[in-house]
Amino acid sequence: HVPEEVGYINELLTKKSLRDIIGEVVKNTGMARAAQFLDDIKELGFRMAFQGGLSFNLKDINIPEEKVTLIAQASKEVEEVMGNYNMGFITNNERYNQIIDIWTRINNRLTSNVMNILSSDNQGFNSVYMMLDSGARGSKEQIRQLAGMRGLMAKPQKSGSGGEIIENPILSNFKEGLSVLEYFISTHGARKGLADTALKTADAGYLTRRLHDVAQDMIVGEVDCGTLRGIFTTALKDNEDIVEPLYDRILGRTSLHDVHDPITGELLLTAGHDITEEIARSIENSPLEGIEIRSVLTCESRRGVCALCYGRNLASGKRVQKGEAVGVIAAQSIGEPGTQLTLRTFHVGGTASNIAAESQINARFDGIIEFENVRTVKYKTEDGEVDVVLGRSGEFRIVEAGSNKVIMTNNIPYGSYLYVEDGSKITKGDRICSWDPYNAVIISEFAGVAKFEAVLEGITFREESDEQTGHREKVIIDTRDKTKNPVIQVADSKGNIIKGYNIPVGAHIAAEEGDKLQTGQVIAKIPRSTGKTRDITGGLPRVTELFEARNPSNPAVVTEIDGVVTLGGVKRGNREMSIESKDGQIKKYLVPLSKHILVQDNDFVKAGMPLSDGSISPADILAIKGPAAVQEYLVNGIQEVYRLQGVKINDKHF
């Protein structure tokens, strides 16, 4: 049934490969022949479904034998954590986070075991696996619940509180059957899903309607607006993992400049040319990081957009024609998945998919490591000395031994332990640094004696004792009296103060007055927010927030210039800080004392870096980094919400 022009196809027909084949047929033969081909596929599908009679039996769901040992191992780890907690080594918050981490990790391992067993069962003809693998029905999540364990569930939340996770997971799966208690927790997850669905459909519909309202007069008005501006596009990365390759991001767009291969110098494509599959592939395979493409964001048409900036019409695969209502198409493309996303919560029935906290960086490649802006001090632990990182702007890069080409760069977080030396050779998988994933910390960079200032019980801190352990610790609270600002000072042997550290609200003090401190010792911990579940229920409001470019409720203070930080005194409950650039320009900022300050004296900051915690407001990005950066921030932010749900939206719709 395949048209002659396409040739002979012999591969496993999954949903994805079918899509690609149909794309080929449309491209090579035109619409009429493609319609006939689709009809033939339908006939083939019906006939095969009738002959094959695919169904599945309880026996097709294989529970891995390792499940028992994995769960036993996890329970043992959890007991250990509880032991630490009861002895008073860790706070309640840390205990909760660690337990959830353990279960998330075990669950992921169990899932991969289940998938391995299923895929090799019956030479790959296990019917459950065939349904999943072909993309017809089902997801890994669902199979995990049938044959692995149901895993962690979210608490039913009131709309304001956000979904915490119940820390005792459901250990049974649907094949074994649930115990009464597990069944109860489970029902309540499913009920939440149903209620969500009913309430959220309206929100999604309203979003679509607003999008239509603003985009309705965006029409392709001319072929070329003659703009000289474009957007530099690279592969989208998340910590070195490629989220979306360059190929997908430039396919069907228009180039802004001539593009040459940097090594051979051959012309890959000319300016104003459509980027076809072949050209996109050749650019992807060349050493180019990215190229500049025309984009609707930079189009200079008086009304609407021009065909070159928009690129290929996704319906026909050819360049978009004049008069096409691209605004409405874009509104539909962004609005329609919104309705899907809201309905998506219900399938999984409130299972919490929490991403296990990262706590270290490993080398991904062999090479030589170089540090930049990394300040460290030595800290003695039981195991010997380690280097503790002080600055926040430090980063490392790994370069290839022969060519000095940079293969990987990454930030090194404040307070992390370094395990490698500058300029040393490393191999793939080596641990470079690690840190405490559950707490942000404040570290003393000098040795000396701890002195407290304005740390007053009932005014600036309260003693919290754990009901179970009786372990007491000091937690800083917000005070009415703005003149009192809690500081931990480090004094030398003569009693002269070397350095003072401001302690933000919510921090737990980890040292006592008069303690001897060594360099690199943690003097206060600020718990990072507890594990929340990420599902689109939180996502839809996030999308509207980004589309309206609202200013967040507690914005971060952002620096407008590159320079060196000097912390000043306190004025009316605000901490003064000034930043001096290389050419002597000085900018002053006020940060409320209740906020955690992210920089320290003598740190070098770049423009656009936040000085305090909180989310950066789009208005600040616009003022400091210009319109292109703010466009990128908004588009990537919206795309990320959809991507978490596995929905692809072409960038040109934004």
GROMACS .gro file of C-alpha atoms in nm, residues 162-163 200 203-204 207 337-339 341-342 345 533-547 637-645:
model
   36
  162GLY     CA    1  -0.005   2.301   4.768
  163GLY     CA    2   0.014   1.922   4.762
  200LYS     CA    3  -1.003   2.281   3.598
  203ASP     CA    4  -0.994   2.745   3.372
  204ALA     CA    5  -0.836   2.592   3.065
  207LEU     CA    6  -0.723   3.058   2.900
  337PRO     CA    7  -0.323   2.113   2.538
  338GLY     CA    8  -0.431   2.318   2.840
  339THR     CA    9  -0.760   2.130   2.848
  341LEU     CA   10  -0.328   1.887   3.082
  342THR     CA   11  -0.601   1.948   3.334
  345THR     CA   12  -0.400   1.461   3.673
  533THR     CA   13   0.432   1.742   4.377
  534ARG     CA   14   0.461   1.887   4.032
  535ASP     CA   15   0.152   1.848   3.822
  536ILE     CA   16  -0.016   2.082   3.581
  537THR     CA   17  -0.280   2.174   3.838
  538GLY     CA   18  -0.010   2.406   3.960
  539GLY     CA   19   0.084   2.457   3.597
  540LEU     CA   20  -0.218   2.634   3.452
  541PRO     CA   21  -0.199   2.931   3.690
  542ARG     CA   22   0.175   2.941   3.616
  543VAL     CA   23   0.103   2.967   3.243
  544THR     CA   24  -0.142   3.254   3.290
  545GLU     CA   25   0.106   3.423   3.524
  546LEU     CA   26   0.373   3.408   3.254
  547PHE     CA   27   0.142   3.522   2.975
  637GLY     CA   28   0.893   2.915   3.122
  638ILE     CA   29   0.565   2.836   2.950
  639GLN     CA   30   0.719   2.555   2.745
  640GLU     CA   31   0.860   2.397   3.060
  641VAL     CA   32   0.516   2.365   3.217
  642TYR     CA   33   0.386   2.187   2.910
  643ARG     CA   34   0.700   1.978   2.867
  644LEU     CA   35   0.666   1.832   3.216
  645GLN     CA   36   0.338   1.686   3.093
   0.00000   0.00000   0.00000
